[in-house]
Amino acid sequence: MEHCLCDLTVTDVIVYRSFAMVTRRCEMPAVSFLKDQDFKLTLRGFQADVTDREHVMVKIDSDTIDAVTLEHIMQDSVEPERDQSVRIHLQNQIQVIEREITVLKQRIQETTAQESPTFSLPNRKCNSGVGLNYLLDEKSWKQLECTLSNYNDGAETQQSYNSSLLTQSLELEHKLKSLQESLNKFDLESVDQKKNLFDLSVLLHVGPKGPLKDSVVVSVEYIVYNCSWVPSYHINLVKSETDASKIDLNIEYFGNIKQETGEDWKNVPHISLCTNDVSLSSGPSVDQMPEQLLFFTIPPKSFFSKVFSIFSRHKSTKKTSYVKEQINVVKNLNPSAVYMFRVPGQNINIKSDGKVHPVVVKVSELKNCYTENVIVPKLSQNSYLKVECPENTLTAPMIPGAIKILDNKQYVCDSSLGYSINPGDLFSMFVGINPDVKVQYLPVVKKEKRSDGMFSSHKEIYVERATVLSNLKSSSITVSVVDQLPHSESDEIKVTLTEPVELVKSINKGKANDVREDGLPFLNKENNVEWRKLKIPSNGKVTLRLIYTIKHSSSNELDYTDL
């Protein structure tokens, strides 16, 4: 039996929400395989745990190789490649510092031997007639003081120099100790970071005709866990070049990949991201996975369960070609459909470090979007900018994920998308607070009045709300405002609206719930007063008043603290 070694490299990765399917390939010359012979291949290069046979599939691209059998899986371990270079760098630093310390110690020893003590003379006035004072006159005494002072200065300079050498030596010894600790720590980490290597032993039989091609492609597909991805988006707001009153949206799709599979994916030509988020208790097997990469596409319903459902036991025996239609021309997409995104470009690197690695998946642009400021003054004294695009030309669906809002590439705020937006759907989204609109919700005015009759008495509550909106921009803006109006389901409690006058007229005509888009008020489905598409001129100000009365029997107490 012939034996061949084969090193495989990662060529394809499909990342699902909780696992990934990795494909490794290598190309071998056909002359390596003699006809009508048995061969044993040792496939190397695996660092992820591939000991579960159900998660591994070996394929040989040759019509004349009759049988392929995965014999056994061998495990070994190696140290990371970075060990030698990092360790040598630390050792070189240690050697340099050790030499510097040796030189310093020699200097300290030499200068310490030359070190002299300092001397001082007694006070001449306090010791007159004693010792030197008795023998020396004033002039000789001063000469002696000068000589002794010069001597002491030299001795102190020598002592200071010795002290500085000692300080330098201590600093170098501290640095040496730190480097030695780093080297010891690195050696310990190198042992802990030894990577597992797995070799696959494969048996195959070549038919009597032998390989008909110039080369034989060996591929291994296997499933790994401890990896996932989540979508996110950057939405950049830019003024429209064709209409100054509108904006364009530049949308970047990101796939944030995180993996701790044990193997680094280096220079991978193809990485794809699948939206399948089904949690599997037993885990999928390779023969349950889809064989064809779908790029922003939805298959026909008859094939949906066979191709995408990883619960299905169906395995296609040939390559299918039914998926031709791009997602941007498909209408009424199934909201529960599984999407697969291919990361553009090649040589993609994703380390097995548990960190988030963002990759750009797609870029879309929406032109001439309408902007509207939505204000609910009772809940927040902010104006929230809402964007609507009547022509949704997204090149790929937007699935739920985190969003960063940018204005001319300047960060504005964080947001999130809680639902899917497919191409062709109505695109409507809040994109942050608009600082150019000032909202003032004035204090609520409340008054009570009691009316006593012959047989009964009533209480009447007068409530007045006022919202002042100021446009700080030099151009006009459009706002939509919603304010709360109490609704009574009891005949004993009567709510009467007196302002806005336009809404009172609509109520009298039975048209209060007719939706209006001209800035005039109407009652929406929640019985709240709404001003939709109200225009405020440049640097203008608008005051919206809501006045109503509540009349009820004085025998019943009414809680109106939130009215």
PDB file of C-alpha atoms in Angstrom, residues 108 161-171:
ATOM      1  CA  ILE A 108      31.682  51.583  41.658  1.00  0.00           C
ATOM      2  CA  TYR A 161      29.322  60.410  41.561  1.00  0.00           C
ATOM      3  CA  ASN A 162      29.526  57.113  43.432  1.00  0.00           C
ATOM      4  CA  SER A 163      25.918  57.530  44.573  1.00  0.00           C
ATOM      5  CA  SER A 164      24.700  58.119  40.987  1.00  0.00           C
ATOM      6  CA  LEU A 165      26.535  54.995  39.794  1.00  0.00           C
ATOM      7  CA  LEU A 166      24.881  52.993  42.550  1.00  0.00           C
ATOM      8  CA  THR A 167      21.440  54.361  41.567  1.00  0.00           C
ATOM      9  CA  GLN A 168      22.004  53.410  37.914  1.00  0.00           C
ATOM     10  CA  SER A 169      23.057  49.934  38.981  1.00  0.00           C
ATOM     11  CA  LEU A 170      19.907  49.455  41.071  1.00  0.00           C
ATOM     12  CA  GLU A 171      17.684  50.638  38.187  1.00  0.00           C
TER      13      GLU A 171
END
